[in-house]
Coordinates of C-alpha atoms in Angstrom, one line a residue:
X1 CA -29.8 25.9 7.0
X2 CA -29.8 30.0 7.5
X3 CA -32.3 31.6 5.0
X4 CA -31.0 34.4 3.3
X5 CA -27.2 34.1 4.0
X6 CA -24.9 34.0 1.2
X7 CA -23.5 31.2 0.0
X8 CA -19.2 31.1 0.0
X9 CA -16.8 29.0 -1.3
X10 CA -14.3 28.3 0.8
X11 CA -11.0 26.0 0.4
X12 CA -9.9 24.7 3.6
X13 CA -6.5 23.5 4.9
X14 CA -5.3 22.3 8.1
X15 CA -2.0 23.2 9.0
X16 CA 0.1 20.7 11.1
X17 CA 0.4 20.7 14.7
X18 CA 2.7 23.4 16.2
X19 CA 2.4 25.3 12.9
X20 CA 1.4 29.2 13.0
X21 CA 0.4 31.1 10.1
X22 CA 4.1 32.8 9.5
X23 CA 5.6 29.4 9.9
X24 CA 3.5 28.2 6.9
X25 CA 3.6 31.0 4.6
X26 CA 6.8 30.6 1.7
X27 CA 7.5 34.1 1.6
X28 CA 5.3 36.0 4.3
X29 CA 8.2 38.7 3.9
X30 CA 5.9 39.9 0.2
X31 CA 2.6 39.9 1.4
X32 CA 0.5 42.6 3.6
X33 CA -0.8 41.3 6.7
X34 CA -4.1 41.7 8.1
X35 CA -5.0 41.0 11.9
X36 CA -8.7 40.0 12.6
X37 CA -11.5 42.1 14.1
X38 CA -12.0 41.8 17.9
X39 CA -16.2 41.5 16.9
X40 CA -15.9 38.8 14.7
X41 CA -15.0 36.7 18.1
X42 CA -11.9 34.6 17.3
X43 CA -8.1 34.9 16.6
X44 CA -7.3 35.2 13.2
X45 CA -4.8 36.8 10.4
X46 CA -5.0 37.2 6.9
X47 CA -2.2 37.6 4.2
X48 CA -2.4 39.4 1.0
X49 CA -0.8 38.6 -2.6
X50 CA 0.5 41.7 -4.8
X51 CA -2.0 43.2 -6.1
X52 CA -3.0 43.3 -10.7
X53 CA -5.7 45.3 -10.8
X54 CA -10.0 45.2 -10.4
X55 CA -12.2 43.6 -7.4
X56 CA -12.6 40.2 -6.7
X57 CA -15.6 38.5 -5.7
X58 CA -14.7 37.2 -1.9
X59 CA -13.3 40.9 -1.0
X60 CA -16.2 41.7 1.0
X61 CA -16.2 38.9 2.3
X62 CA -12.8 38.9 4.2
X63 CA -13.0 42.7 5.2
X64 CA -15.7 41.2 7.4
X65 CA -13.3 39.5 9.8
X66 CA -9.9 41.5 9.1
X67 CA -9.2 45.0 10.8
X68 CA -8.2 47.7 8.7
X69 CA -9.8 49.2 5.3
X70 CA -8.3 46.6 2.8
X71 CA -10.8 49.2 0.3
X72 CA -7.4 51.4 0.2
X73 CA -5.5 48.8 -1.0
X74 CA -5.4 49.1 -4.9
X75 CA -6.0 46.6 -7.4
X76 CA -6.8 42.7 -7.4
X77 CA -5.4 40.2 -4.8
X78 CA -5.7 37.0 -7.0
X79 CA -4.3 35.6 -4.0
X80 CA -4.9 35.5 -0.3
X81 CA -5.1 33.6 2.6
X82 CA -7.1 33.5 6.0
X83 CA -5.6 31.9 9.1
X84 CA -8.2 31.0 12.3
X85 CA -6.9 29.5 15.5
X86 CA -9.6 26.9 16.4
X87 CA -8.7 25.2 19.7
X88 CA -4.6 24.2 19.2
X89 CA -4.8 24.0 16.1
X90 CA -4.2 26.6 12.8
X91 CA -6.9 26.7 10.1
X92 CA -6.0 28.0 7.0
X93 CA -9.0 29.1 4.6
X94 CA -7.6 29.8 0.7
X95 CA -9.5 33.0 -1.5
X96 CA -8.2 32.6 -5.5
X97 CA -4.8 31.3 -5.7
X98 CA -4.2 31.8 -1.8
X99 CA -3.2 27.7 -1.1
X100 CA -0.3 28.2 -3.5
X101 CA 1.2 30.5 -0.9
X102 CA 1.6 28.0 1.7
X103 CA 4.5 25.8 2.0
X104 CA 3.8 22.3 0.4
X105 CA 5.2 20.7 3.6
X106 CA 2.9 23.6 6.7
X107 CA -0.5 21.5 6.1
X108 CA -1.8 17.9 6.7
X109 CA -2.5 15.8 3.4
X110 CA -5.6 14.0 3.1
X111 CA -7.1 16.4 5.5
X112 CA -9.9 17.4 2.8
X113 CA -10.1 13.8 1.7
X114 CA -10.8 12.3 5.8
X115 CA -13.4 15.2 6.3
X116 CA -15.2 14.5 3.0
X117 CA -15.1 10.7 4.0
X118 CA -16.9 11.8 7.2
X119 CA -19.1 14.0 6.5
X120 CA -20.5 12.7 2.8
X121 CA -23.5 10.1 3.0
X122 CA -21.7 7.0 1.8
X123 CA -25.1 6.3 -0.7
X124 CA -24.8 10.1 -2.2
X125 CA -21.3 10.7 -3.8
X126 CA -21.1 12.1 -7.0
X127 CA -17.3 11.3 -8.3
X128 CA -14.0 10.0 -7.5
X129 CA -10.4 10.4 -8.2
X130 CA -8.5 6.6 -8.5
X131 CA -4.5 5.3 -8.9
X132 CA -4.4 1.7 -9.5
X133 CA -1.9 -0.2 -7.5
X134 CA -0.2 -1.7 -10.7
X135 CA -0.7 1.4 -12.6
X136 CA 1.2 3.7 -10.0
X137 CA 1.3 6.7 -12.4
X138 CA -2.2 6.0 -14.3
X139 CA -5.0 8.0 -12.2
X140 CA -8.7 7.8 -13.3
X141 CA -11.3 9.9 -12.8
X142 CA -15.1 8.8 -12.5
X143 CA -18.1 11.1 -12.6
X144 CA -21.7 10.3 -11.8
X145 CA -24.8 11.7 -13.4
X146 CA -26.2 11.6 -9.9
X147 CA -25.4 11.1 -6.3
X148 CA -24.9 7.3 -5.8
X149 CA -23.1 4.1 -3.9
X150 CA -19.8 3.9 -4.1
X151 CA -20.2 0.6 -5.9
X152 CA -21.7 2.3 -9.4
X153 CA -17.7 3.5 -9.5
X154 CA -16.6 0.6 -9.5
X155 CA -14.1 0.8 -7.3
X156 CA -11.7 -1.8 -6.0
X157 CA -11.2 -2.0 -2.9
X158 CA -8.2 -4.5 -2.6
X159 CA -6.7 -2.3 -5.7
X160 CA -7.8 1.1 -5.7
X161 CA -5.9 4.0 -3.8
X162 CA -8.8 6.5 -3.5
X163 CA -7.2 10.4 -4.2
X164 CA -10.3 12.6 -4.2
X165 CA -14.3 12.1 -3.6
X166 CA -16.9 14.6 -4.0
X167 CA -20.5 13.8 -2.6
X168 CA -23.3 15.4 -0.5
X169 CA -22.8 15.9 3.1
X170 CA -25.0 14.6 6.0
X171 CA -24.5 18.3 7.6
X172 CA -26.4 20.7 6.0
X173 CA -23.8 23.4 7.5
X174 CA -21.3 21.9 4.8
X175 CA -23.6 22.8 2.0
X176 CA -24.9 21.0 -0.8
X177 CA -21.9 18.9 -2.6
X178 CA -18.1 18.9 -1.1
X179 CA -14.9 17.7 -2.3
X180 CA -11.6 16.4 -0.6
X181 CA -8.5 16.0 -1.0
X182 CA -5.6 17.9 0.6
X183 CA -7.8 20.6 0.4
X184 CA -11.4 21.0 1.2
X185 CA -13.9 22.7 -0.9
X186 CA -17.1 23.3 0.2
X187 CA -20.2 26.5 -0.3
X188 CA -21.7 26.9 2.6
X189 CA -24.6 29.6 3.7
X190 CA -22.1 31.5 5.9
X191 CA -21.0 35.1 7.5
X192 CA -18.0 36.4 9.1
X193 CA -19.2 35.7 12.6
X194 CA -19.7 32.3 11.6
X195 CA -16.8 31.2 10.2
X196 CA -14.7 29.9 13.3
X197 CA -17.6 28.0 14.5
X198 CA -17.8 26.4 10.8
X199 CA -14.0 25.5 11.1
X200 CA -14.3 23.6 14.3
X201 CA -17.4 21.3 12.9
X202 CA -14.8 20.6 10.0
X203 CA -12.4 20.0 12.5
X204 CA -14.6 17.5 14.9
X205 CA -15.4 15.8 11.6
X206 CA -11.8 15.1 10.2
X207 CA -10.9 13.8 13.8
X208 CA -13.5 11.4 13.5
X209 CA -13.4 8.1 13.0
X210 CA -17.2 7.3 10.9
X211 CA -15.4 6.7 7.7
X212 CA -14.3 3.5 8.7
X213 CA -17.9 2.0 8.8
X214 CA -17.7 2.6 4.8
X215 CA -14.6 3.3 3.6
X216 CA -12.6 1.6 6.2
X217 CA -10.1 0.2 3.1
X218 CA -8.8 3.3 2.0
X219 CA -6.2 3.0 5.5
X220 CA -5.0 0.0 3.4
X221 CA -2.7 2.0 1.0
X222 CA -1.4 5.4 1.3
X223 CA 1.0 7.7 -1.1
X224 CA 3.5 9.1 1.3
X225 CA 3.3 13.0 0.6
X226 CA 4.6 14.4 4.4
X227 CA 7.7 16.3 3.5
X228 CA 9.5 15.3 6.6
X229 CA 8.5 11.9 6.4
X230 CA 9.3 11.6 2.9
X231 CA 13.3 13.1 4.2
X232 CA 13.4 10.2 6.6
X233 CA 12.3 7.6 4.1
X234 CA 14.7 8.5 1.8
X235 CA 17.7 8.7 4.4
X236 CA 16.8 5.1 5.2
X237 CA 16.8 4.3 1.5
X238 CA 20.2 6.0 1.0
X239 CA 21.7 4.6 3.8
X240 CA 21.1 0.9 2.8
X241 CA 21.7 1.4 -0.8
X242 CA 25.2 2.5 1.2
X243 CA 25.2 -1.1 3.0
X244 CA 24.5 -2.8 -0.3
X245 CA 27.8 -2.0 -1.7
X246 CA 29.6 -5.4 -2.4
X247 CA 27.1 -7.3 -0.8
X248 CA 24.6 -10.3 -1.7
X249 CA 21.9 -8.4 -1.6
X250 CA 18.6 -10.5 0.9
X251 CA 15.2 -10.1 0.3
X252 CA 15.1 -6.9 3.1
X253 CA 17.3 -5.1 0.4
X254 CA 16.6 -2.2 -2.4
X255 CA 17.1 -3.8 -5.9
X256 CA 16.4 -2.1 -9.0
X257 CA 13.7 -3.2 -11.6
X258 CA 12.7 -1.3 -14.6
X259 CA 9.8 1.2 -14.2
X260 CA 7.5 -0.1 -16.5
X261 CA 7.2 -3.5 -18.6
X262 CA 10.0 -3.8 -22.1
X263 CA 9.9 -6.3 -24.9
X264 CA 12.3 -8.9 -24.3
X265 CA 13.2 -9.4 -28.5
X266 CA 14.0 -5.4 -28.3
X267 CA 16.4 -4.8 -25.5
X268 CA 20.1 -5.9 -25.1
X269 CA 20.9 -4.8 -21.9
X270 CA 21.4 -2.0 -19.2
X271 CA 24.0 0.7 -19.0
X272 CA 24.3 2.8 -16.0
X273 CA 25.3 6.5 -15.5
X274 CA 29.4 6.7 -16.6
X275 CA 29.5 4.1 -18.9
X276 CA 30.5 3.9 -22.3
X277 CA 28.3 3.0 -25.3
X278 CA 31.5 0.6 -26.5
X279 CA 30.8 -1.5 -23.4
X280 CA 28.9 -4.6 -23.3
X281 CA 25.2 -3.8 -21.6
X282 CA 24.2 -5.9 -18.4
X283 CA 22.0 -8.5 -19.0
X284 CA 20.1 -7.7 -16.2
X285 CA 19.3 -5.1 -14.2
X286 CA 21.2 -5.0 -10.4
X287 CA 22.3 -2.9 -7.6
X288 CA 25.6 -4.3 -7.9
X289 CA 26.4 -3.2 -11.0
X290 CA 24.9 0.0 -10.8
X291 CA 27.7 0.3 -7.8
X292 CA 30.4 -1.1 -9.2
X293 CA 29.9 1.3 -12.0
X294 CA 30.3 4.7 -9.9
X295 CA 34.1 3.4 -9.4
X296 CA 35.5 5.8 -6.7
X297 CA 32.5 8.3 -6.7
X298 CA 32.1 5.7 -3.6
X299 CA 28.3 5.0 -2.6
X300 CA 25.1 7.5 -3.8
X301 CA 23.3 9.9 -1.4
X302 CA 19.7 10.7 -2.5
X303 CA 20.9 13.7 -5.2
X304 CA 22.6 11.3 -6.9
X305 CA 19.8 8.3 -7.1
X306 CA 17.6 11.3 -8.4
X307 CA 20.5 12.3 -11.1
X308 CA 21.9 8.9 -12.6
X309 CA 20.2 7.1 -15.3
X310 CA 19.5 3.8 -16.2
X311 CA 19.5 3.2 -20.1
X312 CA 17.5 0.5 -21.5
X313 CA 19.7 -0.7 -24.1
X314 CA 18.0 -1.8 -27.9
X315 CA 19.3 -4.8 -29.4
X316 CA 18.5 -3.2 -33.0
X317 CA 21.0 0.2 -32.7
X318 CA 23.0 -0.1 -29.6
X319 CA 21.6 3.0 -28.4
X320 CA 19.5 3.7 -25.6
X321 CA 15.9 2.7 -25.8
X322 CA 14.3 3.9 -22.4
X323 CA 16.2 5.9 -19.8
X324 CA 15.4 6.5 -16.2
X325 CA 16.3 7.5 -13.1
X326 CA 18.0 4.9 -10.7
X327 CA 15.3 6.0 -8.0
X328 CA 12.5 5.5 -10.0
X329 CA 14.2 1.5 -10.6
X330 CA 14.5 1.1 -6.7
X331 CA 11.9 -1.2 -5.4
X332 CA 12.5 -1.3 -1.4
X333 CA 10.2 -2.2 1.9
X334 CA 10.9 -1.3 4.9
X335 CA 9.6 -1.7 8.4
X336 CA 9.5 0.7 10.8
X337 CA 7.6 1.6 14.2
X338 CA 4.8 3.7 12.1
X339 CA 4.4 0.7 9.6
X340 CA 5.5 -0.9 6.3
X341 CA 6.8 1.6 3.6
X342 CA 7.4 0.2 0.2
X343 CA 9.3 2.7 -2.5
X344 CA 8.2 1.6 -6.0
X345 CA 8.2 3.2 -9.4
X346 CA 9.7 6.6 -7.5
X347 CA 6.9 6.2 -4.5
X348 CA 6.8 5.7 -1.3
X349 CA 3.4 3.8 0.4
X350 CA 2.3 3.1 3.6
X351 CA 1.3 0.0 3.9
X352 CA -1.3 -0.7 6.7
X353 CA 0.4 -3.3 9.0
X354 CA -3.0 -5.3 9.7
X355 CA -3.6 -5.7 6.1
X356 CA 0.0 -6.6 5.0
X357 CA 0.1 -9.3 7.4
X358 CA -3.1 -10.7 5.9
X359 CA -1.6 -10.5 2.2
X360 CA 1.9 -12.0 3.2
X361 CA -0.4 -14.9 5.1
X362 CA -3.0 -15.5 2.4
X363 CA 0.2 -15.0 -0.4
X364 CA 2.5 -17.8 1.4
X365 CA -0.6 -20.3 1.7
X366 CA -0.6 -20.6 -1.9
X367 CA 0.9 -23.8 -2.8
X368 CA 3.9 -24.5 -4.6
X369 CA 3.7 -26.1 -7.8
X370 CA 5.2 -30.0 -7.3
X371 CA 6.9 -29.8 -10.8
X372 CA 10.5 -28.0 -10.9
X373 CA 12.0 -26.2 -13.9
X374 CA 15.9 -26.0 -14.4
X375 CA 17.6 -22.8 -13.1
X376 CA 17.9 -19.8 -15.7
X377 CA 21.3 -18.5 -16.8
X378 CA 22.3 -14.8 -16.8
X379 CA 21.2 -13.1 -19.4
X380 CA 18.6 -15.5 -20.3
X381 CA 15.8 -14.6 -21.7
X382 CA 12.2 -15.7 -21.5
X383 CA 11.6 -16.8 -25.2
X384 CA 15.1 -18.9 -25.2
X385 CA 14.6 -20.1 -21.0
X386 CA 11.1 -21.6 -22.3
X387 CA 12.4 -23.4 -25.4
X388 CA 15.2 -24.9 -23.5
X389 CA 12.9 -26.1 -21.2
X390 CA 10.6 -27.6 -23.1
X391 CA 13.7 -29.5 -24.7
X392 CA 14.8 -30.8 -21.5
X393 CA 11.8 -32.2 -20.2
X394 CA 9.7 -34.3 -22.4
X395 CA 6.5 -33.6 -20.4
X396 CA 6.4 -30.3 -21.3
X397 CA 5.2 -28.5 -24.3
X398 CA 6.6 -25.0 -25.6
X399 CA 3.6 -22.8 -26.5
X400 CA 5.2 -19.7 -25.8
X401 CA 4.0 -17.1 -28.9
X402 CA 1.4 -19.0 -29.7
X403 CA -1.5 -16.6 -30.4
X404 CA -5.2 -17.7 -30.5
X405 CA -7.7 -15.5 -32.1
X406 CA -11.2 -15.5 -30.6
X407 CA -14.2 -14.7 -32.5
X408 CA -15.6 -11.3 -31.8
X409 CA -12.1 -10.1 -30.4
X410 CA -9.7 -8.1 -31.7
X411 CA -6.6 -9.0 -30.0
X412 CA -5.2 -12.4 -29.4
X413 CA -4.4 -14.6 -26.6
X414 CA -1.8 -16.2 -25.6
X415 CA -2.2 -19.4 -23.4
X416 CA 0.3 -20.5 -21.8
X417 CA 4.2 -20.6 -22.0
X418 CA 4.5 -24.0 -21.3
X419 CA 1.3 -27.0 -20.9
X420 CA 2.2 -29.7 -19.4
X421 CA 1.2 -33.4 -19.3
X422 CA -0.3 -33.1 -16.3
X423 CA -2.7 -30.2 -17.6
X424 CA -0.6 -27.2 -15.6
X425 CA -0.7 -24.1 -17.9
X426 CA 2.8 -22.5 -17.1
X427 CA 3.4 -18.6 -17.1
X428 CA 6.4 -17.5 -16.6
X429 CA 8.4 -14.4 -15.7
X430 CA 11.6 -12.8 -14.2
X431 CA 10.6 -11.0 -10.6
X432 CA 11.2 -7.5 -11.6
X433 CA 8.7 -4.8 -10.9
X434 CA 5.3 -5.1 -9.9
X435 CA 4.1 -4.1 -13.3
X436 CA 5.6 -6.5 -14.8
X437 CA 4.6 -9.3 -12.4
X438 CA 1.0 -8.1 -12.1
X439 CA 0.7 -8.7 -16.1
X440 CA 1.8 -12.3 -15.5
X441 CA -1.0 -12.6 -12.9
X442 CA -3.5 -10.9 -15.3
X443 CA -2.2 -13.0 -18.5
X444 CA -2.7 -15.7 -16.4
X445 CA -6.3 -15.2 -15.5
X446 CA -7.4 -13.9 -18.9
X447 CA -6.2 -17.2 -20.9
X448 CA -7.5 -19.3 -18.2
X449 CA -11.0 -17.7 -18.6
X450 CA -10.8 -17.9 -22.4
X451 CA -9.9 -21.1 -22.0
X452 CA -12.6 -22.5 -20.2
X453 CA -15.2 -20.3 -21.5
X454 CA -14.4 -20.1 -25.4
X455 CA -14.2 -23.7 -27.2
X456 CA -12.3 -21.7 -30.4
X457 CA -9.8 -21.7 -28.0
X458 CA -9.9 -25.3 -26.9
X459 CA -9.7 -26.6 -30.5
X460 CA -6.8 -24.3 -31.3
X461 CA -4.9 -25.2 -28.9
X462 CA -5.7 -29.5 -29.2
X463 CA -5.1 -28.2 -32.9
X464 CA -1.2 -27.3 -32.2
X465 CA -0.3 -29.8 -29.7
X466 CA -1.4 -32.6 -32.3
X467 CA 0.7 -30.7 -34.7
X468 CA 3.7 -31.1 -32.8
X469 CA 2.8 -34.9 -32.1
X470 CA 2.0 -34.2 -28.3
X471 CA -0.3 -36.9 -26.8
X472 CA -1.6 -33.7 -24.2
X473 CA -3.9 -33.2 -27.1
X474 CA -6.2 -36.1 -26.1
X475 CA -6.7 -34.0 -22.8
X476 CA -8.0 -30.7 -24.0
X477 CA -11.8 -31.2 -23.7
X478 CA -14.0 -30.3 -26.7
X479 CA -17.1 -29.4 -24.6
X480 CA -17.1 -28.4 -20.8
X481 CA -13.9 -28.1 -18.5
X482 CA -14.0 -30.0 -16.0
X483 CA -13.8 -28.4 -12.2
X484 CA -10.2 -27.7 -10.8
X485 CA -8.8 -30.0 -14.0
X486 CA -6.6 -27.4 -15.1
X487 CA -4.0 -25.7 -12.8
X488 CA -2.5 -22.1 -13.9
X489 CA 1.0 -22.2 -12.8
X490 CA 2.8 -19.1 -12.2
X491 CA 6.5 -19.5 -12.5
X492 CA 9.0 -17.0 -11.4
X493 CA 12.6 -16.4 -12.2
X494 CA 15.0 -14.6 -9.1
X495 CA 18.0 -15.3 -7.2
X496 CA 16.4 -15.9 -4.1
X497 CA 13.9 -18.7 -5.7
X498 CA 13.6 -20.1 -1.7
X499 CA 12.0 -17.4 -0.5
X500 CA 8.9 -17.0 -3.0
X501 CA 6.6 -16.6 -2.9
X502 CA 6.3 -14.4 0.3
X503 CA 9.6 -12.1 -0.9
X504 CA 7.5 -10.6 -3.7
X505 CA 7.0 -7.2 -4.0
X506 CA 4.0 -6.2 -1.5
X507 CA 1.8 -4.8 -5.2
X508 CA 2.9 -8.2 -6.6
X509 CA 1.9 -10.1 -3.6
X510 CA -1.5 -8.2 -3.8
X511 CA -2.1 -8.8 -7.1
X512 CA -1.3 -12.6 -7.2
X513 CA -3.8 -13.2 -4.2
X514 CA -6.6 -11.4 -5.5
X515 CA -6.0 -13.3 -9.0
X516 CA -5.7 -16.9 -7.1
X517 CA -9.2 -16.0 -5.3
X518 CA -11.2 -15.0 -8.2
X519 CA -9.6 -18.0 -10.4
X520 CA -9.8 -20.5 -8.0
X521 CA -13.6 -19.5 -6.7
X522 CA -15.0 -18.1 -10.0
X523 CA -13.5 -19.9 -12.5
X524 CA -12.7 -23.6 -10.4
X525 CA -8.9 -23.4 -11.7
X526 CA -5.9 -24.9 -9.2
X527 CA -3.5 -22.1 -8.7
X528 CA 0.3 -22.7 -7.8
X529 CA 3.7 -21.0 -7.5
X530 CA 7.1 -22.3 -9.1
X531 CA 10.3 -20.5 -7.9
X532 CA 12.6 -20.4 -10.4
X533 CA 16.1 -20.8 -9.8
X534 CA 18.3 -17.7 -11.5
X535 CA 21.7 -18.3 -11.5

């Protein structure tokens, strides 16, 4: 490291290929241009905001590399932007509020996030920004007292979309501590002179490749955030929301799903954009009758998908009890030559091909449960589906809403929908977002742990079943559970009950292997799959 050189922090951007600094700029018609010095020794251009008055602390700083006396200019530019060729490429370099100056859709994202990546010692990082694949909208933040392993985050590497990391760099030319996202922060010792030659090491190191030996899994799952690509995605998403139009709609087709999980006792029905509150509400939620109810308007573009609503409908008032946008209810995959895309929840992901074909393999060798359930009826719902179930066939058990307390705990538990005399504990659930179906999974896993590991909840639950005369309650152990005794059954309810469970939305699919794995090698439960016929 150079003794006695200041120390500057510096926001970096790379802009995308073929992209000059003009090009990238939202208005470069307001701002007061600046070409660089020949002595500084490389090509570059700086833009100026309006000034508001006073001196801010990178101004002498820039005047270093820029030609002209920027001194004349009067007042403060909160805002400003450097531009450096380095090889083919445009790097732009943001002073206060510069980056906001740049068109959202002129720079490469994740660009800070890959360098960091590289760059950081994978034993030294000091925070990290998280989204949780069934949580789309819930992002985390986690902050170490010191530079440490990626492992005292706790991070999840089959769940976990990593958004930002901050940690010390091998390179001592990067400073002491970066961070990554779009952007690149760093403080390097640095001067004017020095500034291209900085840019091309941050450069070399985002083209690299070194974050795979330790963080290969964050190519797993990516948020879409290319503009252009993002325009594509959603032409393709319009157009076969276009082809759907009086169709049966297969498993390669959008469907709509609510955005996040609703109460089954509070909600009547749906209601789409242009109908009436004196109409009767859908009992479920379908592409098909979102269609059928834009009459002649004839099939949505994007605008539209972005401007209609969905109304969750209460039971209670007859009035709306969640509203959304239809886009943010379209769940849709699709392949194309640069890889799986999955919209869900309003966003679009890239899925790594490589490990989608390893969750669709390890998801469709998860057996099918041998016992079948009779079809649900439109309109069903779970809590009247599982009592008529448990009516029809005498080896089954209704212990849906059944709630077991357990000591030390403040919430309850509940077990199972549905135990069986062959001791399967049935879950069950319509397919509708991954939210929703990621709680089964969970719900699923939690009672099954309780179960084994908590005898309160054995005894309550030998307790009911000899309440309701049920002979099951003679297998209900009252010490230790036996290994792979019990089976957690996850049932699903959809149209397309043949093609389950591999049709499941790619976060779903996710979600149920990870919770077969840890139930079947932690806990020594047998896992299944019932499709559900809806009618």
């Amino acid at each position: 490291m150079v003794t006695g050189t200041p120390t500057r922090h510096l926001v970096v951007l790379l802009l995308k290929p073929g992209v000059g600094p003009e090009e990238a700029l939202r208005d470069p018609g307001v701002l007061t241009r600046f070409n660089g010095r020949q002595a500084v020794g490389y090509e570059a251009v700086m833009y100026l905001a309006a000034p508001v008055g006073g001196v801010p602390p990178w101004f002498s700083f820039v005047r270093d590399i820029v030609e002209g006396d920027i001194a004349d200019q009067r007042g403060l530019r909160t805002s400003a932007i450097l531009f450096v060729r380095v090889s083919d490429r445009w790097m732009a370099v943001s002073f206060g509020f510069g980056r906001f100056l740049l068109r959202q859709d002129s720079f490469e994202v994740d660009f800070g996030l890959r360098t960091t990546l590289n760059a950081v010692d994978p034993a030294r990082l000091r925070s990290v920004e998280l989204s949780a694949f069934e949580e789309l909208v819930v992002r985390t933040r986690r902050q170490a007292s010191r530079s440490t392993a990626p492992a005292t985050f706790g991070i999840d590497t089959a769940r976990d979309i990593l958004k930002a990391v901050t940690g010390e760099p091998r390179n001592e030319r990067f400073g002491r501590r970066i961070t990554g996202s779009d952007a690149l922060a760093l403080s390097p010792p640095i001067r004017a002179e020095q500034v291209h030659d900085l840019l091309a090491e941050i450069l070399e190191t985002y083209n690299s490749t070194a974050y795979r030996e330790s963080f290969e899994w964050i190519d797993h799952v990516r948020v879409v955030r290319d503009h252009e690509l993002l325009a594509q995605l959603d032409g393709e998403l319009e157009q076969a929301v276009g082809d759907a139009a009086g169709q049966d709609l297969g498993a390669e087709m959008p469907y709509l799903a609510a955005p996040e999980t609703l109460p089954d006792d509070r909600i009547s029905g749906y209601r789409y954009f242009g109908e009436r509150a004196d109409m009767d509400p859908h009992p479920d939620l379908s592409l098909e009758d979102y269609l059928a109810a834009l009459g002649d308007a004839g099939a949505p573009d994007i605008a539209a998908l972005r401007r209609n609503e969905v109304r969750a409908i209460s039971a209670d008032t007859n009035a709306p009890y969640r509203t959304w946008r239809v886009y943010d209810c379209l769940v849709f995959e699709l392949t194309r030559d640069d890889g799986l895309f999955l919209l869900a929840d309003g966003t679009w992901y890239l899925i790594d091909t490589g490990f989608a074909g390893d969750i669709q393999a390890r998801v469709e060798a998860i057996p099918r449960c041998a016992r079948r359930l009779a079809a649900a009826t439109p309109g069903e719902v779970e809590v009247d589906y599982n009592a008529r179930v448990a009516l029809l066939d005498p080896e089954l058990v209704l212990l849906d809403r059944f709630m077991v307390h357990i000591p030390g705990e403040r919430a309850p538990i509940e077990v199972c929908d549905l135990i069986s005399n062959a001791n399967e504990f049935i879950h069950v659930k319509r397919k509708t977002q991954s939210a929703t179906l990621s709680h089964l999974f969970s719900q699923g896993l939690v009672a099954a742990v309780s179960f084994r590991q908590e005898r309160a909840v054995r005894d309550a639950v030998r307790e009911r079943l000899r309440d309701l005369g049920s002979p099951i309650a003679a297998s209900i152990p009252n010490d230790r559970v036996g290994f792979q005794e019990f089976e957690v059954v996850y049932a699903v309810i959809t149209r397309n009950s043949a093609l389950l469970p591999g049709s499941l939305p790619f976060f779903s699919k996710l979600n149920l292997v990870r919770t077969a794995d840890e139930l079947r090698r932690t806990h020594d439960f047998r896992v299944s799959v019932l499709p559900v016929e809806q009618l």
